[in-house]
Every structure is written in structure tokens, then in C-alpha cells.
Tab-separated table of C-alpha atoms in Angstrom:
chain	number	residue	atom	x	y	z
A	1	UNK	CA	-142.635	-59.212	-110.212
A	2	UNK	CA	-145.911	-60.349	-111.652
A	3	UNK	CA	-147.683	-58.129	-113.709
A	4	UNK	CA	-151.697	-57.560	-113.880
A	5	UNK	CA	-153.312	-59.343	-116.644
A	6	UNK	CA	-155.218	-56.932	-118.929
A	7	UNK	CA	-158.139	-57.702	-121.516
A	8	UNK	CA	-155.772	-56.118	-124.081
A	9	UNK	CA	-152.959	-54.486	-124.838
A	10	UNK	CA	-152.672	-50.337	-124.192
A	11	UNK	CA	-151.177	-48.398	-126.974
A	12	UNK	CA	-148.570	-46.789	-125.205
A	13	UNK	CA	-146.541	-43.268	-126.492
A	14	UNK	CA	-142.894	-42.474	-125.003
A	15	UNK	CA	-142.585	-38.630	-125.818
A	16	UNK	CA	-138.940	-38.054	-125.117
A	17	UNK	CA	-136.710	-34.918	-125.740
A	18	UNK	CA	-133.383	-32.925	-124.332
A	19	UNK	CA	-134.060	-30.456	-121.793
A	20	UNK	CA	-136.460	-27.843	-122.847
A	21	UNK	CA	-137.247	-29.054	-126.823
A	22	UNK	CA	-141.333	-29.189	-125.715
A	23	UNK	CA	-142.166	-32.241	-124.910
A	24	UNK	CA	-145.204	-31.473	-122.010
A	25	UNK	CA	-146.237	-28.967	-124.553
A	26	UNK	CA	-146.950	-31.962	-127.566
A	27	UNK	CA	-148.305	-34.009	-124.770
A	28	UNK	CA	-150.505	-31.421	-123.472
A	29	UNK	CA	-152.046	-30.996	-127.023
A	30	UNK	CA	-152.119	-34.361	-127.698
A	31	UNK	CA	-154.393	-35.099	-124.628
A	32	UNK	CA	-156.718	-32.724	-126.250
A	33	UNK	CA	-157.969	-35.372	-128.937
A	34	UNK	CA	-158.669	-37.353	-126.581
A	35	UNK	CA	-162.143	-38.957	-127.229
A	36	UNK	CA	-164.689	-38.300	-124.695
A	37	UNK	CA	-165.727	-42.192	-123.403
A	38	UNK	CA	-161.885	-42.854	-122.806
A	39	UNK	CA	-159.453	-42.718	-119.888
A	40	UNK	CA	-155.887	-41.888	-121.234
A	41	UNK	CA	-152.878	-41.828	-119.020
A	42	UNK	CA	-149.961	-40.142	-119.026
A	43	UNK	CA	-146.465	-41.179	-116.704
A	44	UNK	CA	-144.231	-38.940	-116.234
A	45	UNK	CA	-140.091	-38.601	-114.960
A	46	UNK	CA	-138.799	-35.767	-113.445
A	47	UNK	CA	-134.955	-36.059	-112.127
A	48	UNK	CA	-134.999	-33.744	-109.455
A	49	UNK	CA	-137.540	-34.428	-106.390
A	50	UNK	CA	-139.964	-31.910	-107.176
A	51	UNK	CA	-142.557	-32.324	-109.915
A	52	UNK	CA	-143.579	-29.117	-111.619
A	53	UNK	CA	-144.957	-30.336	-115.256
A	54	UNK	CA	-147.677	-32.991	-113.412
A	55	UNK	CA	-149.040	-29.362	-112.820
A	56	UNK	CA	-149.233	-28.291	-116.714
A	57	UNK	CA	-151.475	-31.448	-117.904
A	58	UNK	CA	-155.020	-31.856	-117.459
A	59	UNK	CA	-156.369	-33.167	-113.938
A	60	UNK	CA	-160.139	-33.605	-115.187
A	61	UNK	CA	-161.841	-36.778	-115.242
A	62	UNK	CA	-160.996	-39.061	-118.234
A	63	UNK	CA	-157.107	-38.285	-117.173
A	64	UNK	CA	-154.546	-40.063	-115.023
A	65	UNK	CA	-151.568	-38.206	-114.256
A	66	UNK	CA	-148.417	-39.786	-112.239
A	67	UNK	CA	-144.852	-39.057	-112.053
A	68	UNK	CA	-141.988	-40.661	-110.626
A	69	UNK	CA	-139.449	-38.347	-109.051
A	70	UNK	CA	-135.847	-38.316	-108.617
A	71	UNK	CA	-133.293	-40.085	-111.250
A	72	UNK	CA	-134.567	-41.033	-114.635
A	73	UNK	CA	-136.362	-44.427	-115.278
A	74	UNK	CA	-134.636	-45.212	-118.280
A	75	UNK	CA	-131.120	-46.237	-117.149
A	76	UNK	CA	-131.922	-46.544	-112.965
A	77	UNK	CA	-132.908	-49.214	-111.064
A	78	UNK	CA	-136.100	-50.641	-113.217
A	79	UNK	CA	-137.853	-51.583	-109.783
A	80	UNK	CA	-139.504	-48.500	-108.890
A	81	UNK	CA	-140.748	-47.762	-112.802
A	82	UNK	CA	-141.980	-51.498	-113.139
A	83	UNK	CA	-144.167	-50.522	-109.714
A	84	UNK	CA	-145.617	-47.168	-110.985
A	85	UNK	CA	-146.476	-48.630	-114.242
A	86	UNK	CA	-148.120	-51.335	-112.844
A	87	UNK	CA	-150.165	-49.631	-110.590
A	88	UNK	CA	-151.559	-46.951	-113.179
A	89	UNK	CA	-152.389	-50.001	-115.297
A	90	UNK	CA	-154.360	-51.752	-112.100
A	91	UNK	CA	-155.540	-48.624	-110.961
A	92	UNK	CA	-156.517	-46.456	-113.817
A	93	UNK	CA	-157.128	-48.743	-116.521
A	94	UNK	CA	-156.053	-46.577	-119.064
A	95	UNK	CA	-157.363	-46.623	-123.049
A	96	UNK	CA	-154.385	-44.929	-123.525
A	97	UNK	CA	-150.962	-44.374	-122.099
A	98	UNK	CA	-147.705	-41.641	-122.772
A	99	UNK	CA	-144.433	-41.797	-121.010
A	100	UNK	CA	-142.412	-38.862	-121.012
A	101	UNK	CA	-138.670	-39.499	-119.503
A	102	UNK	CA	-136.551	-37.144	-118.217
A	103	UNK	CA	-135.428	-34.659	-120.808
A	104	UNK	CA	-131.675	-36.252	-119.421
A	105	UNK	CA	-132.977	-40.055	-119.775
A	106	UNK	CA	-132.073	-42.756	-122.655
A	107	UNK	CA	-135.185	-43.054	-124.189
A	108	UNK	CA	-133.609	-46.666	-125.875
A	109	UNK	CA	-133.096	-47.985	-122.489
A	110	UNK	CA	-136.840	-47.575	-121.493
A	111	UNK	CA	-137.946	-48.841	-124.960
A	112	UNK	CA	-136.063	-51.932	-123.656
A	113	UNK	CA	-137.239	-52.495	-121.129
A	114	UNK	CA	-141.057	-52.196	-122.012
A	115	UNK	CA	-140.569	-54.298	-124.982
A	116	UNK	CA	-139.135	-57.485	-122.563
A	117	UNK	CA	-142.119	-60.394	-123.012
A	118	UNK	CA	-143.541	-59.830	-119.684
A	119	UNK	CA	-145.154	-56.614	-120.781
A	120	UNK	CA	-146.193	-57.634	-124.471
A	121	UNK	CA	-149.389	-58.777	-123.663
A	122	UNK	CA	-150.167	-55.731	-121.680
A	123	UNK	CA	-148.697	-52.455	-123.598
A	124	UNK	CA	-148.861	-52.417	-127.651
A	125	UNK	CA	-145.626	-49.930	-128.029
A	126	UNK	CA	-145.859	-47.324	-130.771
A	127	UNK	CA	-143.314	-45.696	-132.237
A	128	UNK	CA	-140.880	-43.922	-130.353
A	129	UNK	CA	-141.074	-40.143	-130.641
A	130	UNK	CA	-138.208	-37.493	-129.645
A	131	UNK	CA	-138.994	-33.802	-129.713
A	132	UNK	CA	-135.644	-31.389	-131.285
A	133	UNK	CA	-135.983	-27.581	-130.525
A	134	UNK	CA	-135.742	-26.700	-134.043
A	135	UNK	CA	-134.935	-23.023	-132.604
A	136	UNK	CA	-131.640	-24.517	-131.412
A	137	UNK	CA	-130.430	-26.117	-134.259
A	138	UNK	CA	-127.953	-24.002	-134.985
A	139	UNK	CA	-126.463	-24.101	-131.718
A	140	UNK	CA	-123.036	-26.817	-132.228
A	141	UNK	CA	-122.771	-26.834	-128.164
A	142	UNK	CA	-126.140	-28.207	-127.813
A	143	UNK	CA	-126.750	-30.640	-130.751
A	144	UNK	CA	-123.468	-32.275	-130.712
A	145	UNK	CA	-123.863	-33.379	-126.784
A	146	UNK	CA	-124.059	-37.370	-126.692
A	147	UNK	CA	-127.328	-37.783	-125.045
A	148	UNK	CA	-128.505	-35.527	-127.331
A	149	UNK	CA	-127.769	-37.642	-130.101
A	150	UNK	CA	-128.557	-41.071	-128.074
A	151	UNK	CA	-132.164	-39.614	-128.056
A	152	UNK	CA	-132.597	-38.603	-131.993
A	153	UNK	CA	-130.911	-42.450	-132.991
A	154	UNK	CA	-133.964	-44.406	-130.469
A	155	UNK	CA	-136.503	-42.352	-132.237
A	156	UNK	CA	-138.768	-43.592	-134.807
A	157	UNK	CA	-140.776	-40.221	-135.465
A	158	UNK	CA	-138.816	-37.067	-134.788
A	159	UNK	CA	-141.252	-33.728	-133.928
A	160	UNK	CA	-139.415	-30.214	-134.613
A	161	UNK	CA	-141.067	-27.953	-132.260
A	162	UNK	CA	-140.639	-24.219	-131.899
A	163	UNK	CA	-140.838	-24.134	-135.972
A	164	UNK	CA	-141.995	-20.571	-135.636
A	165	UNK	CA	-138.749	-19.319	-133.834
A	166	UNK	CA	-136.350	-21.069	-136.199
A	167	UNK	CA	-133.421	-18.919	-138.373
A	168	UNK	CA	-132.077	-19.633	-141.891
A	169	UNK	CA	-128.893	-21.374	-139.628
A	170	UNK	CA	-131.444	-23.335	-137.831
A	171	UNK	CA	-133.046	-24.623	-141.184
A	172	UNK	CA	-129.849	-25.069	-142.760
A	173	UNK	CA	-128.504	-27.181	-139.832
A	174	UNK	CA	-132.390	-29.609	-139.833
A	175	UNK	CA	-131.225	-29.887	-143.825
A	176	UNK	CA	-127.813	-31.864	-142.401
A	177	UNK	CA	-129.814	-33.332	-139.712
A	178	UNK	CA	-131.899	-34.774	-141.980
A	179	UNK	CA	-129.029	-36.535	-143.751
A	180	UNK	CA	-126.816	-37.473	-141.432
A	181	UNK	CA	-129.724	-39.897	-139.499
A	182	UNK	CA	-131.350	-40.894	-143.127
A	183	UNK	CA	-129.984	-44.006	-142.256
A	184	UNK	CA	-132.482	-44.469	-139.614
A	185	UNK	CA	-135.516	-44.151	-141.826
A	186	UNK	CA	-137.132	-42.245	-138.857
A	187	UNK	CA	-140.212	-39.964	-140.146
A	188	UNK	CA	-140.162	-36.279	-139.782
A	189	UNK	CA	-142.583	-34.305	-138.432
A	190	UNK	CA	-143.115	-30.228	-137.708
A	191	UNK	CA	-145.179	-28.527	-134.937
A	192	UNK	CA	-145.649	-25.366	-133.770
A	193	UNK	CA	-146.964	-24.220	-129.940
A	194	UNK	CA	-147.171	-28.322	-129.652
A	195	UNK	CA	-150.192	-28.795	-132.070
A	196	UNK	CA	-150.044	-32.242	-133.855
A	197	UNK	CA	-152.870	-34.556	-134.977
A	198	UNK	CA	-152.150	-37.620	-132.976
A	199	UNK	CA	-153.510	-39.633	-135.940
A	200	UNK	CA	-149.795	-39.388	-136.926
A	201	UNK	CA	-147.925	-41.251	-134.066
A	202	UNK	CA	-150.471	-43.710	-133.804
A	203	UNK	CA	-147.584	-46.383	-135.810
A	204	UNK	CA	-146.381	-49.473	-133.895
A	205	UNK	CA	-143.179	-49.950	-132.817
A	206	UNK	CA	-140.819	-51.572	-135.999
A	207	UNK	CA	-138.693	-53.604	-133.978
A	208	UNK	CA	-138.313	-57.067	-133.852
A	209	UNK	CA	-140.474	-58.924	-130.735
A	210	UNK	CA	-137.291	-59.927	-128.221
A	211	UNK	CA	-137.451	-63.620	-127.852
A	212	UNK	CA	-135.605	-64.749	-124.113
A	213	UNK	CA	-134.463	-68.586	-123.905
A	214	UNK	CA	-131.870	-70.050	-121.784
A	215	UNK	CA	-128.531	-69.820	-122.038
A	216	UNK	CA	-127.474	-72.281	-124.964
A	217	UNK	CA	-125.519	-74.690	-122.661
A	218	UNK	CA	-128.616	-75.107	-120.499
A	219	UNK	CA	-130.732	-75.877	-124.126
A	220	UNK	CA	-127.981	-78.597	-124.885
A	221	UNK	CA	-129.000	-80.249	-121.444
A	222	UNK	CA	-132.583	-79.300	-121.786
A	223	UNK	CA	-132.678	-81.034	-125.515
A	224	UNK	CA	-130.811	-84.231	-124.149
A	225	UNK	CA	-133.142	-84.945	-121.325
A	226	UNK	CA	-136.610	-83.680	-123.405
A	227	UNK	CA	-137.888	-81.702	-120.900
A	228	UNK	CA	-138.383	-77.583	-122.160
A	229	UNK	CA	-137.846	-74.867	-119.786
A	230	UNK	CA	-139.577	-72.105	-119.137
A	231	UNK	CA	-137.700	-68.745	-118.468
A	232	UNK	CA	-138.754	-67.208	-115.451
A	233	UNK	CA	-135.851	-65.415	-113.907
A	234	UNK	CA	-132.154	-64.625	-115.069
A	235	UNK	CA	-129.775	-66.073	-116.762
A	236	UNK	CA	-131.142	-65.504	-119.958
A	237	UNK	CA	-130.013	-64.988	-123.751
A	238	UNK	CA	-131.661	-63.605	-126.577
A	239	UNK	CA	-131.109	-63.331	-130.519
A	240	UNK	CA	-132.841	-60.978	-132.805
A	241	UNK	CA	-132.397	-60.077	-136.415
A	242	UNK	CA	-133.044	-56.681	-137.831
A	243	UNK	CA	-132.688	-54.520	-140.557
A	244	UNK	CA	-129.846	-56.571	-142.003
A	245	UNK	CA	-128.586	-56.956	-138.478
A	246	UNK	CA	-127.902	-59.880	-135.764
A	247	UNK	CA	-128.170	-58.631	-131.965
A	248	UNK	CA	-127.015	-61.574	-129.109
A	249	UNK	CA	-127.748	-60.146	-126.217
A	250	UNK	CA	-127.179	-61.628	-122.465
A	251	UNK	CA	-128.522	-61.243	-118.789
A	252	UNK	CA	-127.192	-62.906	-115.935
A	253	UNK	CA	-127.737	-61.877	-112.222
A	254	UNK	CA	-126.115	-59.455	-110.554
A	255	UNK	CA	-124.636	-61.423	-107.804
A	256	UNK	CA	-122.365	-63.322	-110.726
A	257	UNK	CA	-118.665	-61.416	-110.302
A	258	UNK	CA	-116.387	-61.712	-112.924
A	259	UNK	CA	-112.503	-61.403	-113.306
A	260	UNK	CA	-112.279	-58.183	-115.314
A	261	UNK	CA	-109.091	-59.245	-116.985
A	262	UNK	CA	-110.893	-62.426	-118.344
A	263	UNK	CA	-113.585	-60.541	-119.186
A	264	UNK	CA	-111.565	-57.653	-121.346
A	265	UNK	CA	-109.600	-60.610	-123.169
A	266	UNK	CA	-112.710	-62.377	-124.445
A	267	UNK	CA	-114.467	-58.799	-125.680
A	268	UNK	CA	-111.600	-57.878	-127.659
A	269	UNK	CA	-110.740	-61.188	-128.853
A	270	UNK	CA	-114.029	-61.545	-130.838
A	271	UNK	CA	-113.543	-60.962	-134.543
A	272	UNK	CA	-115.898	-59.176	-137.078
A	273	UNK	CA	-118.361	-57.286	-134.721
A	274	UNK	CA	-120.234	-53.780	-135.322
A	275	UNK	CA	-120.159	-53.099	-131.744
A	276	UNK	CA	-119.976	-54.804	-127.815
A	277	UNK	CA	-121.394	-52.757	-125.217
A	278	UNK	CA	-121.987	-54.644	-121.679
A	279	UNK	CA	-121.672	-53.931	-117.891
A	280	UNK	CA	-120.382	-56.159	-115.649
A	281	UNK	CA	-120.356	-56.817	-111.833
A	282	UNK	CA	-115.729	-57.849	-111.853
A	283	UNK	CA	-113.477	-58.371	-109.277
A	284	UNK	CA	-112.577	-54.581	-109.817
A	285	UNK	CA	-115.652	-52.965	-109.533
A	286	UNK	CA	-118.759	-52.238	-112.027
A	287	UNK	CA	-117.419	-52.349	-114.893
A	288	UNK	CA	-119.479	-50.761	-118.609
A	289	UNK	CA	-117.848	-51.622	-122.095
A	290	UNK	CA	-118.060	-49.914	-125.012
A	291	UNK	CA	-116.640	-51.171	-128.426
A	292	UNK	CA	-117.014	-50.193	-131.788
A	293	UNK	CA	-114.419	-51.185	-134.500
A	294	UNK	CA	-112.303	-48.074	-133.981
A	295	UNK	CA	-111.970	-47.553	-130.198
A	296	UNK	CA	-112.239	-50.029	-127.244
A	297	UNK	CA	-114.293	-48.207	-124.239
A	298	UNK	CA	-114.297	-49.337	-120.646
A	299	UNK	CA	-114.779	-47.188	-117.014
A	300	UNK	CA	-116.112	-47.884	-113.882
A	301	UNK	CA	-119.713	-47.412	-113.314
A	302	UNK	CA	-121.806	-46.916	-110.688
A	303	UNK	CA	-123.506	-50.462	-109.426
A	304	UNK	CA	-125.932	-51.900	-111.984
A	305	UNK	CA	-129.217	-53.831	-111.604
A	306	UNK	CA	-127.838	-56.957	-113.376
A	307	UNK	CA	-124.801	-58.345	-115.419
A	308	UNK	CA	-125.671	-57.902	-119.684
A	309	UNK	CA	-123.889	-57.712	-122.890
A	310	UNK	CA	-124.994	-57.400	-126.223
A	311	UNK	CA	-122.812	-58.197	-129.586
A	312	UNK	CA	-124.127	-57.004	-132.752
A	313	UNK	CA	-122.944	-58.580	-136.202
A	314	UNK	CA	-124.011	-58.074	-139.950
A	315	UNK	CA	-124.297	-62.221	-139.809
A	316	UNK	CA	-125.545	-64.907	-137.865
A	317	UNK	CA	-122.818	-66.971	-135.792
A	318	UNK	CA	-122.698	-69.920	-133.619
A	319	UNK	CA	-123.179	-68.517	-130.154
A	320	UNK	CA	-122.007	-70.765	-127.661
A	321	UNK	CA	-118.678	-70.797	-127.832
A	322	UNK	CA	-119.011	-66.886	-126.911
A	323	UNK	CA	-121.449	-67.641	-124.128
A	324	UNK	CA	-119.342	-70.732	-122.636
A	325	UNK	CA	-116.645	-68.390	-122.955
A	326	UNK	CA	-118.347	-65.765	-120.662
A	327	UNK	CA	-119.594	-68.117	-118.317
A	328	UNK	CA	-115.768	-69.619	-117.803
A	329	UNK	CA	-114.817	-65.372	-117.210
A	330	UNK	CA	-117.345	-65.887	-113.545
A	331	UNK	CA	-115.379	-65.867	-110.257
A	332	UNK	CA	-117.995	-67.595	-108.130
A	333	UNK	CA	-119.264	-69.973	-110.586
A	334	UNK	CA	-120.970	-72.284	-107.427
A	335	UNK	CA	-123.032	-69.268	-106.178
């Protein structure tokens, strides 16, 4: 899909949140500093088919509203968020742009995907922000739910809203909160009724720019013969470093099946990883994996937009014996 050229890059906000914590709310208030001689944007998911928070946001001039209904644009198809995005960029021309998932999406997922190089000349990410209902806190049911806790580990800045409703338990249980994700060096931040000076999310995004080449045996032939290539479509790898941290990751196209029996050998044959997770188009259906050192995850899925893996590692490695490997696991290795 090719993407509209811009004169420069559009700081863009994803506001994401479980169900309920506030995030239209911060967004609304947010919109509120907006300077007078700019146009600032705001895109939003809803998961059902009816949009009611589109309603809640400011329709005056100097604002672009849109949403995109039904299913959540982190983890669906990325086809029909790649379109509206597009389209508020051409249309509106935005100074400014937030993107508020579904308070049920993976706010990583979308990060992902806005951070591949065809978008980096065209959105300048900032840091991700997740809203917590501090006045739930204390609620076990609700904070230990995984999505829940997918959300508050993508986050860079974390908002506690509803300060003004929360209990001694609820302050007590931010205190372990707190701890348990000081790993993530994320910032901290408290609101009440939404206010916040925007001043303090205005922090690009820490991660490492992703870097797509081709897949290592076709840089062997491209070296040989002396003529680069330019990545334009799948298969592609990647390797970034952060943090301390090595990430391989892998995209191949979604017509590529592979034997799901080859495919589990190689994944838990590797030695020395800090986690696999992947989904794959096998001989026995879609197929997601999901490995960390102490338990070996794999179900059927429903049908995914292309084949990918990642591998993370606490050191570099040689990757192409993994990646000639994977390509040997492919059932229809002339299509």
C-alpha cells in the first residue's frame, strides 16, 4: 500500500486503557490545549459496530474525529487501519494525531505496526500511554486479567485516573504496582476528571528504529552477485537490540504453509532463549506459539494476516542457521 508523503512527521499519541479506566476523558482534556492555528486529530476504535465516544470529543473546526468500528485494530487484519490512517493524514493534515484502541485491544501490537519503516517518515511516535482506574486497584478480578497486564507492560507513561475515588486498598495495591513493573522504567503519572498538561506526554517513543532486510540466505546471494536489494514486500527479517536485549524477528507471507510438527521441533529445540512467540499458517491449521523458559504454549488461532516469529535472547547469535531452519519447516517451498 503506498503511503502519502508528508512535509514532516506528525507527533502521534496512542491513549490506550481496559474497559472503562478514562481514556476519552484524558483525550477530551487533552484536546483542550490545543493551540488555536493547529488541526489535531484524533482516531479512534470501537469493537462493537456502533460508535458512541466519536460523540464525547470536540466536532469544531481545528478537530478531526474518525473511528473505525467493529474488532480492534491492534491485533485484526492491519488493512482497514492502514486505510483510515492514511486517509486522515491525506485528508485532514493533522498537526497532531491520538489513537485510542479499543479498551480490549493490544496496544503493543499497534505500536508495531506504526513503528514498521513505511510510516517513519510520516508519524514521529511518542510514548505510549495506558490509563489504570486507580479506583479499581484493589479489585484482584480485574487487575490480574492478561490483557490487562499486556496493556500496563507496552506502556511507557502510565496515567492513574479516578485518583479522587481511590481507597487506602486501592493505594496500597498502586504501591505493589509500582514495584512489580519497576522493571519497565515506565513514568507515573496522576489525574483526576482527565486533567493533565499534555506538556508531559509530549516524550518520543524509546524504542529502537526496526530495521527490515532480507532474509539472510537471500543477503548471502545478494553479497555474491553485488547487487543490494531493496525490501518491498514479505519475506523479511529484522534484528534489534534493546535494553540489554536481542529481538530476531521474521515475516513471511501468508500463503507459505508449514508442517506443524517441523515447526514445533525447531521452536523447542533452540537453546538459551527468553521467549518465542510466532503464528504460523501449518498443515494443521493457524497455529500461535508461546514460549517462555518455563512453559511451552501452542493453540489454534483464528487465520492470521501473515506468517511471523520473533526470538528474543540476552546475546547476539548467528541467525541463519535458525532462519534456514524455518525455511526447510515450509510445505510448498515452490509457491
Amino acid at each position: 500500500m503506498k503511503i502519502l508523503s508528508a512535509s514532516q512527521a506528525i507527533p502521534v499519541h496512542i491513549i490506550s486503557g481496559f474497559l472503562g479506566a478514562g481514556k476519552t476523558t484524558l483525550i477530551k482534556h487533552l484536546l483542550q490545549q490545543k493551540p488555536e492555528q493547529e488541526i489535531w486529530a484524533v482516531l479512534m476504535n470501537e469493537f462493537g459496530q456502533i460508535g458512541v465516544d466519536q460523540q464525547l470529543l470536540p466536532q469544531d473546526q481545528g478537530f478531526a474525529v474518525k473511528e473505525l468500528l467493529g474488532g480492534c485494530l491492534c491485533c485484526s487484519s492491519q488493512l482497514p487501519m492502514q486505510i483510515a490512517l492514511s486517509r486522515l493524514l491525506s485528508e485532514v493534515k493533522p498537526d497532531r494525531l491520538f489513537i485510542e484502541p479499543t479498551g480490549l485491544g493490544h496496544p503493543g501490537q499497534l505500536l508495531e505496526q506504526l513503528t514498521e519503516p513505511h510510516w517513519q517518515s510520516h508519524l514521529n511516535m511518542q510514548a505510549l500511554v495506558t490509563v489504570v482506574d486507580g479506583s479499581r486497584l484493589h479489585d484482584r478480578d480485574w487487575t490480574q486479567q492478561n490483557l490487562y497486564a499486556d496493556q500496563l507492560k507496552a506502556a511507557h507513561i502510565v496515567v492513574i485516573s479516578h485518583t479522587d475515588l481511590m481507597t487506602t486498598a486501592d493505594h496500597a495495591a498502586l504501591t505493589q504496582l509500582q514495584t512489580e513493573y519497576q522493571p519497565y522504567a515506565q513514568q507515573w503519572l496522576f489525574t483526576e476528571h482527565g486533567q493533565l498538561d499534555i506538556e508531559l506526554i509530549k516524550q518520543g517513543y524509546r524504542g529502537s528504529a526496526r530495521q527490515i532486510q532480507p532474509l539472510l540466505k537471500q543477503q548471502q546471494i545478494t553479497r555474491s552477485a553485488d547487487t543490494p536489494l531493496v525490501i518491498q514486500q514479505m519475506p523479511y527479517h529484522y534484528v534489534e537490540s534493546a535494553q540489554g536485549y536481542q529481538v530476531a524477528g521474521w515475516k513471511l507471507p501468508k500463503r507459505w504453509q508449514f508442517n506443524f510438527y517441523d515447526l514445533l521441533d525447531l521452536l523447542c529445540e533452540q537453546k538459551d532463549w527468553l521467549r518465542i512467540k510466532g503464528i504460523f499458517h501449518t498443515d494443521q491449521g493457524w497455529k500461535s506459539f508461546n514460549f517462555n523458559p518455563e512453559q511451552f504454549n501452542y493453540q489454534s488461532v483464528d487465520e492470521g494476516i501473515d506468517n511471523r516469529v520473533e526470538v528474543i535472547y540476552q546475546q547476539s547469535r548467528d541467525w541463519l542457521a535458525f532462519e534456514t531452519a524455518l525455511v526447510q519447516c515450509r510445505m510448498d517451498p515452490e509457491k
